[in-house]
Amino acid sequence: MAIEHLMLQGLRNIDSLTLSPTSGVNIIYGENGSGKTSLLEAIYLLAYGRSFRTHKQKNLIQHEKDSLTVFGRMPGKQLGIERTVKGERRIKLNGEWLKSAAQLAELLPVQLLDPSIFRLLEGSPPLRRQFIDWGVFHVEQNFINDWRDMKKCLDTRNALLRQSSRKAVSEIEKEVWHSSLATLTNRITDQRRHYLSQLTPVFDEFMKRLNPELSVELRFYQGWAKDRDYMDVLNENWDTDAKQGFTQLGAQRADLKIKANGLPAIEVLSRGQQKIVVCALKLAQAACYQQHRKQPCIFLVDDLAAELDIPHRKALCGLLEELKCQVFVTAVEATQIAECWAENTQQKRFHVERGAFKAE
């Protein structure tokens, strides 16, 4: 999977842009604030229907413009998205309207490495669940339907818990919803555990390549004690859950514990080591995706040089080359990263100045 042609209008400081990137490494360089990251943001928007920098779409749209558009052409498909200041979102695939942005995830698999990646270690569990579920979504065909059904069952149980303070909930009603929720939760948990069993050895190998001195362990917490039957957990915790007004244990509380020397990685690793760990996780996820789907991801790498010395930059670039990914990587100076790639790597450089891109 590679973007052959990219067009965008009205995104931040980019008035209009037409780009024909290489399927290899695209180096985007220029001064801070020139528009480098906005290009990555446009590709991310095309892949996910949202920005990785802001939740306020008005901030995405150029001042005094009513909308922004991004269009990308890939082998066999043309994808476009429009966002308006009124909050509207319109998506087209090969000229046909798409109803949901969820379909974008399958169409354009994109991995992001930017300054916010540290949140995967230091952030809350939902960020790590999202990381796991991205991978499961692309491996297990029915995962998204199971997840949606589980969410409906969970919402219903939570409503019953809140209702129980006013009137009794029948044992039959509890049994029906507990049975459905337990079945779906166990299925999702098995899918997550199976995916991580595939991801972990790839992650371990990449860590050896990036930093052989680091010993990092991935541990999956399913959301309740691993030796307990989830149906029993639901039944036994009904009263305590009712006091809280929500279901306290379950797949919605799952987490990926990342340990270094037996301690939380965020507490013992330097900033550079943390970046290596998260990059290894993202690369491993891309490798698992490629093995299953028989096509590579696209990598968006913002400020590769930050936190990494030259040997680690070269090691990271070497793994990206082996995965045969299309890469969009930013830097203030092209020389910061141009020499990190093998001599035979297909490269293309774009200089950015005040939102204007010039191919070299």
mmCIF file with all atom_site columns, N, CA, C and O in Angstrom, residues 3 5-21 28 34-46 60-62 65 67-73 79-82 328 352 355-357:
data_model
loop_
_atom_site.group_PDB
_atom_site.id
_atom_site.type_symbol
_atom_site.label_atom_id
_atom_site.label_alt_id
_atom_site.label_comp_id
_atom_site.label_asym_id
_atom_site.label_entity_id
_atom_site.label_seq_id
_atom_site.pdbx_PDB_ins_code
_atom_site.Cartn_x
_atom_site.Cartn_y
_atom_site.Cartn_z
_atom_site.occupancy
_atom_site.B_iso_or_equiv
_atom_site.pdbx_formal_charge
_atom_site.auth_seq_id
_atom_site.auth_comp_id
_atom_site.auth_asym_id
_atom_site.auth_atom_id
_atom_site.pdbx_PDB_model_num
ATOM 1   N N  . ILE A 1 3   ? 0.713   5.651  -1.232 1.00 0.00 ? 3   ILE A N  1
ATOM 2   C CA . ILE A 1 3   ? 0.021   6.782  -1.833 1.00 0.00 ? 3   ILE A CA 1
ATOM 3   C C  . ILE A 1 3   ? 0.817   7.222  -3.060 1.00 0.00 ? 3   ILE A C  1
ATOM 4   O O  . ILE A 1 3   ? 2.000   7.546  -2.957 1.00 0.00 ? 3   ILE A O  1
ATOM 5   N N  . HIS A 1 5   ? -0.476  9.641  -5.271 1.00 0.00 ? 5   HIS A N  1
ATOM 6   C CA . HIS A 1 5   ? -0.795  11.037 -5.572 1.00 0.00 ? 5   HIS A CA 1
ATOM 7   C C  . HIS A 1 5   ? -1.590  11.598 -4.398 1.00 0.00 ? 5   HIS A C  1
ATOM 8   O O  . HIS A 1 5   ? -2.509  10.954 -3.895 1.00 0.00 ? 5   HIS A O  1
ATOM 9   N N  . LEU A 1 6   ? -1.227  12.800 -3.960 1.00 0.00 ? 6   LEU A N  1
ATOM 10  C CA . LEU A 1 6   ? -1.892  13.417 -2.814 1.00 0.00 ? 6   LEU A CA 1
ATOM 11  C C  . LEU A 1 6   ? -2.230  14.866 -3.138 1.00 0.00 ? 6   LEU A C  1
ATOM 12  O O  . LEU A 1 6   ? -1.388  15.609 -3.653 1.00 0.00 ? 6   LEU A O  1
ATOM 13  N N  . MET A 1 7   ? -3.465  15.240 -2.852 1.00 0.00 ? 7   MET A N  1
ATOM 14  C CA . MET A 1 7   ? -3.905  16.616 -3.053 1.00 0.00 ? 7   MET A CA 1
ATOM 15  C C  . MET A 1 7   ? -4.625  17.083 -1.790 1.00 0.00 ? 7   MET A C  1
ATOM 16  O O  . MET A 1 7   ? -5.363  16.306 -1.176 1.00 0.00 ? 7   MET A O  1
ATOM 17  N N  . LEU A 1 8   ? -4.405  18.332 -1.398 1.00 0.00 ? 8   LEU A N  1
ATOM 18  C CA . LEU A 1 8   ? -5.147  18.870 -0.270 1.00 0.00 ? 8   LEU A CA 1
ATOM 19  C C  . LEU A 1 8   ? -5.324  20.372 -0.420 1.00 0.00 ? 8   LEU A C  1
ATOM 20  O O  . LEU A 1 8   ? -4.515  21.052 -1.062 1.00 0.00 ? 8   LEU A O  1
ATOM 21  N N  . GLN A 1 9   ? -6.381  20.853 0.191  1.00 0.00 ? 9   GLN A N  1
ATOM 22  C CA . GLN A 1 9   ? -6.707  22.262 0.157  1.00 0.00 ? 9   GLN A CA 1
ATOM 23  C C  . GLN A 1 9   ? -7.251  22.701 1.511  1.00 0.00 ? 9   GLN A C  1
ATOM 24  O O  . GLN A 1 9   ? -8.023  21.979 2.141  1.00 0.00 ? 9   GLN A O  1
ATOM 25  N N  . GLY A 1 10  ? -6.804  23.879 1.950  1.00 0.00 ? 10  GLY A N  1
ATOM 26  C CA . GLY A 1 10  ? -7.405  24.519 3.106  1.00 0.00 ? 10  GLY A CA 1
ATOM 27  C C  . GLY A 1 10  ? -7.087  23.908 4.445  1.00 0.00 ? 10  GLY A C  1
ATOM 28  O O  . GLY A 1 10  ? -7.843  24.089 5.402  1.00 0.00 ? 10  GLY A O  1
ATOM 29  N N  . LEU A 1 11  ? -5.960  23.193 4.564  1.00 0.00 ? 11  LEU A N  1
ATOM 30  C CA . LEU A 1 11  ? -5.592  22.603 5.843  1.00 0.00 ? 11  LEU A CA 1
ATOM 31  C C  . LEU A 1 11  ? -4.492  23.440 6.491  1.00 0.00 ? 11  LEU A C  1
ATOM 32  O O  . LEU A 1 11  ? -3.388  23.552 5.949  1.00 0.00 ? 11  LEU A O  1
ATOM 33  N N  . ARG A 1 12  ? -4.810  24.037 7.616  1.00 0.00 ? 12  ARG A N  1
ATOM 34  C CA . ARG A 1 12  ? -3.890  24.896 8.366  1.00 0.00 ? 12  ARG A CA 1
ATOM 35  C C  . ARG A 1 12  ? -3.263  25.953 7.454  1.00 0.00 ? 12  ARG A C  1
ATOM 36  O O  . ARG A 1 12  ? -3.987  26.721 6.818  1.00 0.00 ? 12  ARG A O  1
ATOM 37  N N  . ASN A 1 13  ? -1.930  25.962 7.338  1.00 0.00 ? 13  ASN A N  1
ATOM 38  C CA . ASN A 1 13  ? -1.284  27.000 6.527  1.00 0.00 ? 13  ASN A CA 1
ATOM 39  C C  . ASN A 1 13  ? -1.028  26.549 5.088  1.00 0.00 ? 13  ASN A C  1
ATOM 40  O O  . ASN A 1 13  ? -0.336  27.222 4.332  1.00 0.00 ? 13  ASN A O  1
ATOM 41  N N  . ILE A 1 14  ? -1.595  25.395 4.707  1.00 0.00 ? 14  ILE A N  1
ATOM 42  C CA . ILE A 1 14  ? -1.426  24.906 3.337  1.00 0.00 ? 14  ILE A CA 1
ATOM 43  C C  . ILE A 1 14  ? -2.670  25.277 2.530  1.00 0.00 ? 14  ILE A C  1
ATOM 44  O O  . ILE A 1 14  ? -3.740  24.679 2.692  1.00 0.00 ? 14  ILE A O  1
ATOM 45  N N  . ASP A 1 15  ? -2.524  26.245 1.661  1.00 0.00 ? 15  ASP A N  1
ATOM 46  C CA . ASP A 1 15  ? -3.652  26.687 0.859  1.00 0.00 ? 15  ASP A CA 1
ATOM 47  C C  . ASP A 1 15  ? -4.030  25.636 -0.178 1.00 0.00 ? 15  ASP A C  1
ATOM 48  O O  . ASP A 1 15  ? -5.187  25.256 -0.318 1.00 0.00 ? 15  ASP A O  1
ATOM 49  N N  . SER A 1 16  ? -3.028  25.155 -0.906 1.00 0.00 ? 16  SER A N  1
ATOM 50  C CA . SER A 1 16  ? -3.259  24.140 -1.929 1.00 0.00 ? 16  SER A CA 1
ATOM 51  C C  . SER A 1 16  ? -1.971  23.368 -2.156 1.00 0.00 ? 16  SER A C  1
ATOM 52  O O  . SER A 1 16  ? -0.886  23.960 -2.173 1.00 0.00 ? 16  SER A O  1
ATOM 53  N N  . LEU A 1 17  ? -2.102  22.054 -2.304 1.00 0.00 ? 17  LEU A N  1
ATOM 54  C CA . LEU A 1 17  ? -0.910  21.221 -2.463 1.00 0.00 ? 17  LEU A CA 1
ATOM 55  C C  . LEU A 1 17  ? -1.228  20.018 -3.337 1.00 0.00 ? 17  LEU A C  1
ATOM 56  O O  . LEU A 1 17  ? -2.249  19.359 -3.169 1.00 0.00 ? 17  LEU A O  1
ATOM 57  N N  . THR A 1 18  ? -0.342  19.750 -4.272 1.00 0.00 ? 18  THR A N  1
ATOM 58  C CA . THR A 1 18  ? -0.388  18.525 -5.075 1.00 0.00 ? 18  THR A CA 1
ATOM 59  C C  . THR A 1 18  ? 0.973   17.865 -4.979 1.00 0.00 ? 18  THR A C  1
ATOM 60  O O  . THR A 1 18  ? 1.996   18.496 -5.232 1.00 0.00 ? 18  THR A O  1
ATOM 61  N N  . LEU A 1 19  ? 0.979   16.583 -4.585 1.00 0.00 ? 19  LEU A N  1
ATOM 62  C CA . LEU A 1 19  ? 2.234   15.896 -4.294 1.00 0.00 ? 19  LEU A CA 1
ATOM 63  C C  . LEU A 1 19  ? 2.216   14.512 -4.924 1.00 0.00 ? 19  LEU A C  1
ATOM 64  O O  . LEU A 1 19  ? 1.207   13.813 -4.871 1.00 0.00 ? 19  LEU A O  1
ATOM 65  N N  . SER A 1 20  ? 3.342   14.116 -5.512 1.00 0.00 ? 20  SER A N  1
ATOM 66  C CA . SER A 1 20  ? 3.498   12.752 -6.036 1.00 0.00 ? 20  SER A CA 1
ATOM 67  C C  . SER A 1 20  ? 4.664   12.104 -5.293 1.00 0.00 ? 20  SER A C  1
ATOM 68  O O  . SER A 1 20  ? 5.824   12.187 -5.727 1.00 0.00 ? 20  SER A O  1
ATOM 69  N N  . PRO A 1 21  ? 4.390   11.480 -4.163 1.00 0.00 ? 21  PRO A N  1
ATOM 70  C CA . PRO A 1 21  ? 5.463   10.907 -3.354 1.00 0.00 ? 21  PRO A CA 1
ATOM 71  C C  . PRO A 1 21  ? 6.010   9.618  -3.942 1.00 0.00 ? 21  PRO A C  1
ATOM 72  O O  . PRO A 1 21  ? 5.362   8.963  -4.767 1.00 0.00 ? 21  PRO A O  1
ATOM 73  N N  . ILE A 1 28  ? 10.478  15.237 4.365  1.00 0.00 ? 28  ILE A N  1
ATOM 74  C CA . ILE A 1 28  ? 9.815   16.538 4.364  1.00 0.00 ? 28  ILE A CA 1
ATOM 75  C C  . ILE A 1 28  ? 10.589  17.426 5.329  1.00 0.00 ? 28  ILE A C  1
ATOM 76  O O  . ILE A 1 28  ? 10.590  17.172 6.535  1.00 0.00 ? 28  ILE A O  1
ATOM 77  N N  . SER A 1 34  ? 6.487   25.533 9.313  1.00 0.00 ? 34  SER A N  1
ATOM 78  C CA . SER A 1 34  ? 6.404   25.728 7.865  1.00 0.00 ? 34  SER A CA 1
ATOM 79  C C  . SER A 1 34  ? 5.288   24.900 7.219  1.00 0.00 ? 34  SER A C  1
ATOM 80  O O  . SER A 1 34  ? 4.830   25.206 6.121  1.00 0.00 ? 34  SER A O  1
ATOM 81  N N  . GLY A 1 35  ? 4.844   23.833 7.893  1.00 0.00 ? 35  GLY A N  1
ATOM 82  C CA . GLY A 1 35  ? 3.784   22.992 7.339  1.00 0.00 ? 35  GLY A CA 1
ATOM 83  C C  . GLY A 1 35  ? 4.148   21.531 7.205  1.00 0.00 ? 35  GLY A C  1
ATOM 84  O O  . GLY A 1 35  ? 3.362   20.754 6.628  1.00 0.00 ? 35  GLY A O  1
ATOM 85  N N  . LYS A 1 36  ? 5.299   21.130 7.733  1.00 0.00 ? 36  LYS A N  1
ATOM 86  C CA . LYS A 1 36  ? 5.730   19.733 7.608  1.00 0.00 ? 36  LYS A CA 1
ATOM 87  C C  . LYS A 1 36  ? 4.734   18.774 8.272  1.00 0.00 ? 36  LYS A C  1
ATOM 88  O O  . LYS A 1 36  ? 4.266   17.812 7.664  1.00 0.00 ? 36  LYS A O  1
ATOM 89  N N  . THR A 1 37  ? 4.437   19.046 9.534  1.00 0.00 ? 37  THR A N  1
ATOM 90  C CA . THR A 1 37  ? 3.543   18.165 10.274 1.00 0.00 ? 37  THR A CA 1
ATOM 91  C C  . THR A 1 37  ? 2.128   18.209 9.718  1.00 0.00 ? 37  THR A C  1
ATOM 92  O O  . THR A 1 37  ? 1.385   17.225 9.801  1.00 0.00 ? 37  THR A O  1
ATOM 93  N N  . SER A 1 38  ? 1.752   19.332 9.125  1.00 0.00 ? 38  SER A N  1
ATOM 94  C CA . SER A 1 38  ? 0.412   19.434 8.536  1.00 0.00 ? 38  SER A CA 1
ATOM 95  C C  . SER A 1 38  ? 0.235   18.439 7.396  1.00 0.00 ? 38  SER A C  1
ATOM 96  O O  . SER A 1 38  ? -0.875  17.921 7.174  1.00 0.00 ? 38  SER A O  1
ATOM 97  N N  . LEU A 1 39  ? 1.311   18.152 6.661  1.00 0.00 ? 39  LEU A N  1
ATOM 98  C CA . LEU A 1 39  ? 1.227   17.144 5.605  1.00 0.00 ? 39  LEU A CA 1
ATOM 99  C C  . LEU A 1 39  ? 0.962   15.768 6.205  1.00 0.00 ? 39  LEU A C  1
ATOM 100 O O  . LEU A 1 39  ? 0.113   15.012 5.709  1.00 0.00 ? 39  LEU A O  1
ATOM 101 N N  . LEU A 1 40  ? 1.666   15.429 7.271  1.00 0.00 ? 40  LEU A N  1
ATOM 102 C CA . LEU A 1 40  ? 1.420   14.150 7.944  1.00 0.00 ? 40  LEU A CA 1
ATOM 103 C C  . LEU A 1 40  ? -0.010  14.103 8.475  1.00 0.00 ? 40  LEU A C  1
ATOM 104 O O  . LEU A 1 40  ? -0.683  13.069 8.405  1.00 0.00 ? 40  LEU A O  1
ATOM 105 N N  . GLU A 1 41  ? -0.455  15.239 8.992  1.00 0.00 ? 41  GLU A N  1
ATOM 106 C CA . GLU A 1 41  ? -1.815  15.328 9.518  1.00 0.00 ? 41  GLU A CA 1
ATOM 107 C C  . GLU A 1 41  ? -2.848  15.069 8.427  1.00 0.00 ? 41  GLU A C  1
ATOM 108 O O  . GLU A 1 41  ? -3.873  14.424 8.667  1.00 0.00 ? 41  GLU A O  1
ATOM 109 N N  . ALA A 1 42  ? -2.585  15.558 7.228  1.00 0.00 ? 42  ALA A N  1
ATOM 110 C CA . ALA A 1 42  ? -3.509  15.350 6.111  1.00 0.00 ? 42  ALA A CA 1
ATOM 111 C C  . ALA A 1 42  ? -3.620  13.869 5.775  1.00 0.00 ? 42  ALA A C  1
ATOM 112 O O  . ALA A 1 42  ? -4.722  13.346 5.533  1.00 0.00 ? 42  ALA A O  1
ATOM 113 N N  . ILE A 1 43  ? -2.492  13.155 5.751  1.00 0.00 ? 43  ILE A N  1
ATOM 114 C CA . ILE A 1 43  ? -2.509  11.714 5.444  1.00 0.00 ? 43  ILE A CA 1
ATOM 115 C C  . ILE A 1 43  ? -3.230  10.959 6.558  1.00 0.00 ? 43  ILE A C  1
ATOM 116 O O  . ILE A 1 43  ? -4.022  10.042 6.296  1.00 0.00 ? 43  ILE A O  1
ATOM 117 N N  . TYR A 1 44  ? -2.972  11.336 7.795  1.00 0.00 ? 44  TYR A N  1
ATOM 118 C CA . TYR A 1 44  ? -3.642  10.707 8.940  1.00 0.00 ? 44  TYR A CA 1
ATOM 119 C C  . TYR A 1 44  ? -5.151  10.943 8.866  1.00 0.00 ? 44  TYR A C  1
ATOM 120 O O  . TYR A 1 44  ? -5.954  10.043 9.139  1.00 0.00 ? 44  TYR A O  1
ATOM 121 N N  . LEU A 1 45  ? -5.529  12.153 8.483  1.00 0.00 ? 45  LEU A N  1
ATOM 122 C CA . LEU A 1 45  ? -6.946  12.493 8.324  1.00 0.00 ? 45  LEU A CA 1
ATOM 123 C C  . LEU A 1 45  ? -7.594  11.609 7.266  1.00 0.00 ? 45  LEU A C  1
ATOM 124 O O  . LEU A 1 45  ? -8.733  11.152 7.424  1.00 0.00 ? 45  LEU A O  1
ATOM 125 N N  . LEU A 1 46  ? -6.871  11.337 6.203  1.00 0.00 ? 46  LEU A N  1
ATOM 126 C CA . LEU A 1 46  ? -7.371  10.490 5.128  1.00 0.00 ? 46  LEU A CA 1
ATOM 127 C C  . LEU A 1 46  ? -7.549  9.045  5.606  1.00 0.00 ? 46  LEU A C  1
ATOM 128 O O  . LEU A 1 46  ? -8.420  8.331  5.133  1.00 0.00 ? 46  LEU A O  1
ATOM 129 N N  . LEU A 1 60  ? -8.224  22.849 12.227 1.00 0.00 ? 60  LEU A N  1
ATOM 130 C CA . LEU A 1 60  ? -7.617  22.237 11.048 1.00 0.00 ? 60  LEU A CA 1
ATOM 131 C C  . LEU A 1 60  ? -7.813  23.086 9.798  1.00 0.00 ? 60  LEU A C  1
ATOM 132 O O  . LEU A 1 60  ? -6.966  23.111 8.912  1.00 0.00 ? 60  LEU A O  1
ATOM 133 N N  . ILE A 1 61  ? -8.952  23.751 9.742  1.00 0.00 ? 61  ILE A N  1
ATOM 134 C CA . ILE A 1 61  ? -9.343  24.441 8.516  1.00 0.00 ? 61  ILE A CA 1
ATOM 135 C C  . ILE A 1 61  ? -8.690  25.819 8.453  1.00 0.00 ? 61  ILE A C  1
ATOM 136 O O  . ILE A 1 61  ? -8.678  26.560 9.426  1.00 0.00 ? 61  ILE A O  1
ATOM 137 N N  . GLN A 1 62  ? -8.150  26.113 7.307  1.00 0.00 ? 62  GLN A N  1
ATOM 138 C CA . GLN A 1 62  ? -7.445  27.378 7.103  1.00 0.00 ? 62  GLN A CA 1
ATOM 139 C C  . GLN A 1 62  ? -8.356  28.570 7.413  1.00 0.00 ? 62  GLN A C  1
ATOM 140 O O  . GLN A 1 62  ? -9.554  28.546 7.155  1.00 0.00 ? 62  GLN A O  1
ATOM 141 N N  . LYS A 1 65  ? -11.572 29.972 5.570  1.00 0.00 ? 65  LYS A N  1
ATOM 142 C CA . LYS A 1 65  ? -12.073 28.936 4.657  1.00 0.00 ? 65  LYS A CA 1
ATOM 143 C C  . LYS A 1 65  ? -13.241 28.194 5.332  1.00 0.00 ? 65  LYS A C  1
ATOM 144 O O  . LYS A 1 65  ? -13.309 28.111 6.558  1.00 0.00 ? 65  LYS A O  1
ATOM 145 N N  . SER A 1 67  ? -14.019 24.956 4.544  1.00 0.00 ? 67  SER A N  1
ATOM 146 C CA . SER A 1 67  ? -13.791 23.513 4.583  1.00 0.00 ? 67  SER A CA 1
ATOM 147 C C  . SER A 1 67  ? -12.362 23.190 4.181  1.00 0.00 ? 67  SER A C  1
ATOM 148 O O  . SER A 1 67  ? -11.626 24.057 3.691  1.00 0.00 ? 67  SER A O  1
ATOM 149 N N  . LEU A 1 68  ? -11.991 21.953 4.412  1.00 0.00 ? 68  LEU A N  1
ATOM 150 C CA . LEU A 1 68  ? -10.724 21.420 3.904  1.00 0.00 ? 68  LEU A CA 1
ATOM 151 C C  . LEU A 1 68  ? -11.023 20.125 3.180  1.00 0.00 ? 68  LEU A C  1
ATOM 152 O O  . LEU A 1 68  ? -11.987 19.421 3.487  1.00 0.00 ? 68  LEU A O  1
ATOM 153 N N  . THR A 1 69  ? -10.189 19.800 2.216  1.00 0.00 ? 69  THR A N  1
ATOM 154 C CA . THR A 1 69  ? -10.332 18.535 1.492  1.00 0.00 ? 69  THR A CA 1
ATOM 155 C C  . THR A 1 69  ? -8.966  17.874 1.357  1.00 0.00 ? 69  THR A C  1
ATOM 156 O O  . THR A 1 69  ? -7.945  18.557 1.197  1.00 0.00 ? 69  THR A O  1
ATOM 157 N N  . VAL A 1 70  ? -8.972  16.563 1.435  1.00 0.00 ? 70  VAL A N  1
ATOM 158 C CA . VAL A 1 70  ? -7.766  15.769 1.199  1.00 0.00 ? 70  VAL A CA 1
ATOM 159 C C  . VAL A 1 70  ? -8.146  14.641 0.249  1.00 0.00 ? 70  VAL A C  1
ATOM 160 O O  . VAL A 1 70  ? -9.166  13.972 0.449  1.00 0.00 ? 70  VAL A O  1
ATOM 161 N N  . PHE A 1 71  ? -7.328  14.442 -0.758 1.00 0.00 ? 71  PHE A N  1
ATOM 162 C CA . PHE A 1 71  ? -7.575  13.381 -1.750 1.00 0.00 ? 71  PHE A CA 1
ATOM 163 C C  . PHE A 1 71  ? -6.306  12.571 -1.928 1.00 0.00 ? 71  PHE A C  1
ATOM 164 O O  . PHE A 1 71  ? -5.202  13.127 -2.049 1.00 0.00 ? 71  PHE A O  1
ATOM 165 N N  . GLY A 1 72  ? -6.449  11.274 -1.933 1.00 0.00 ? 72  GLY A N  1
ATOM 166 C CA . GLY A 1 72  ? -5.303  10.403 -2.150 1.00 0.00 ? 72  GLY A CA 1
ATOM 167 C C  . GLY A 1 72  ? -5.613  9.309  -3.156 1.00 0.00 ? 72  GLY A C  1
ATOM 168 O O  . GLY A 1 72  ? -6.714  8.753  -3.147 1.00 0.00 ? 72  GLY A O  1
ATOM 169 N N  . ARG A 1 73  ? -4.654  9.019  -4.021 1.00 0.00 ? 73  ARG A N  1
ATOM 170 C CA . ARG A 1 73  ? -4.797  7.915  -4.969 1.00 0.00 ? 73  ARG A CA 1
ATOM 171 C C  . ARG A 1 73  ? -3.789  6.833  -4.630 1.00 0.00 ? 73  ARG A C  1
ATOM 172 O O  . ARG A 1 73  ? -2.591  7.086  -4.518 1.00 0.00 ? 73  ARG A O  1
ATOM 173 N N  . LEU A 1 79  ? -9.387  7.868  -2.702 1.00 0.00 ? 79  LEU A N  1
ATOM 174 C CA . LEU A 1 79  ? -10.029 8.161  -1.428 1.00 0.00 ? 79  LEU A CA 1
ATOM 175 C C  . LEU A 1 79  ? -10.006 9.657  -1.172 1.00 0.00 ? 79  LEU A C  1
ATOM 176 O O  . LEU A 1 79  ? -8.976  10.312 -1.365 1.00 0.00 ? 79  LEU A O  1
ATOM 177 N N  . GLY A 1 80  ? -11.130 10.217 -0.759 1.00 0.00 ? 80  GLY A N  1
ATOM 178 C CA . GLY A 1 80  ? -11.203 11.642 -0.472 1.00 0.00 ? 80  GLY A CA 1
ATOM 179 C C  . GLY A 1 80  ? -12.006 11.910 0.780  1.00 0.00 ? 80  GLY A C  1
ATOM 180 O O  . GLY A 1 80  ? -12.926 11.160 1.128  1.00 0.00 ? 80  GLY A O  1
ATOM 181 N N  . ILE A 1 81  ? -11.657 12.992 1.489  1.00 0.00 ? 81  ILE A N  1
ATOM 182 C CA . ILE A 1 81  ? -12.387 13.370 2.694  1.00 0.00 ? 81  ILE A CA 1
ATOM 183 C C  . ILE A 1 81  ? -12.510 14.881 2.752  1.00 0.00 ? 81  ILE A C  1
ATOM 184 O O  . ILE A 1 81  ? -11.577 15.611 2.373  1.00 0.00 ? 81  ILE A O  1
ATOM 185 N N  . GLU A 1 82  ? -13.658 15.342 3.204  1.00 0.00 ? 82  GLU A N  1
ATOM 186 C CA . GLU A 1 82  ? -13.906 16.776 3.380  1.00 0.00 ? 82  GLU A CA 1
ATOM 187 C C  . GLU A 1 82  ? -14.401 17.020 4.792  1.00 0.00 ? 82  GLU A C  1
ATOM 188 O O  . GLU A 1 82  ? -15.250 16.286 5.301  1.00 0.00 ? 82  GLU A O  1
ATOM 189 N N  . PHE A 1 328 ? 6.817   8.775  5.337  1.00 0.00 ? 328 PHE A N  1
ATOM 190 C CA . PHE A 1 328 ? 6.843   10.235 5.276  1.00 0.00 ? 328 PHE A CA 1
ATOM 191 C C  . PHE A 1 328 ? 7.491   10.693 6.574  1.00 0.00 ? 328 PHE A C  1
ATOM 192 O O  . PHE A 1 328 ? 6.933   10.478 7.662  1.00 0.00 ? 328 PHE A O  1
ATOM 193 N N  . VAL A 1 352 ? 9.853   22.543 2.510  1.00 0.00 ? 352 VAL A N  1
ATOM 194 C CA . VAL A 1 352 ? 8.624   23.254 2.856  1.00 0.00 ? 352 VAL A CA 1
ATOM 195 C C  . VAL A 1 352 ? 8.967   24.641 3.379  1.00 0.00 ? 352 VAL A C  1
ATOM 196 O O  . VAL A 1 352 ? 9.841   24.798 4.243  1.00 0.00 ? 352 VAL A O  1
ATOM 197 N N  . GLY A 1 355 ? 4.114   26.771 4.057  1.00 0.00 ? 355 GLY A N  1
ATOM 198 C CA . GLY A 1 355 ? 3.018   25.993 3.485  1.00 0.00 ? 355 GLY A CA 1
ATOM 199 C C  . GLY A 1 355 ? 3.194   25.629 2.028  1.00 0.00 ? 355 GLY A C  1
ATOM 200 O O  . GLY A 1 355 ? 2.323   24.956 1.445  1.00 0.00 ? 355 GLY A O  1
ATOM 201 N N  . ALA A 1 356 ? 4.302   26.025 1.417  1.00 0.00 ? 356 ALA A N  1
ATOM 202 C CA . ALA A 1 356 ? 4.571   25.698 0.007  1.00 0.00 ? 356 ALA A CA 1
ATOM 203 C C  . ALA A 1 356 ? 5.603   24.578 -0.049 1.00 0.00 ? 356 ALA A C  1
ATOM 204 O O  . ALA A 1 356 ? 6.665   24.662 0.587  1.00 0.00 ? 356 ALA A O  1
ATOM 205 N N  . PHE A 1 357 ? 5.304   23.531 -0.828 1.00 0.00 ? 357 PHE A N  1
ATOM 206 C CA . PHE A 1 357 ? 6.183   22.361 -0.939 1.00 0.00 ? 357 PHE A CA 1
ATOM 207 C C  . PHE A 1 357 ? 6.875   22.356 -2.295 1.00 0.00 ? 357 PHE A C  1
ATOM 208 O O  . PHE A 1 357 ? 6.245   22.571 -3.333 1.00 0.00 ? 357 PHE A O  1
#
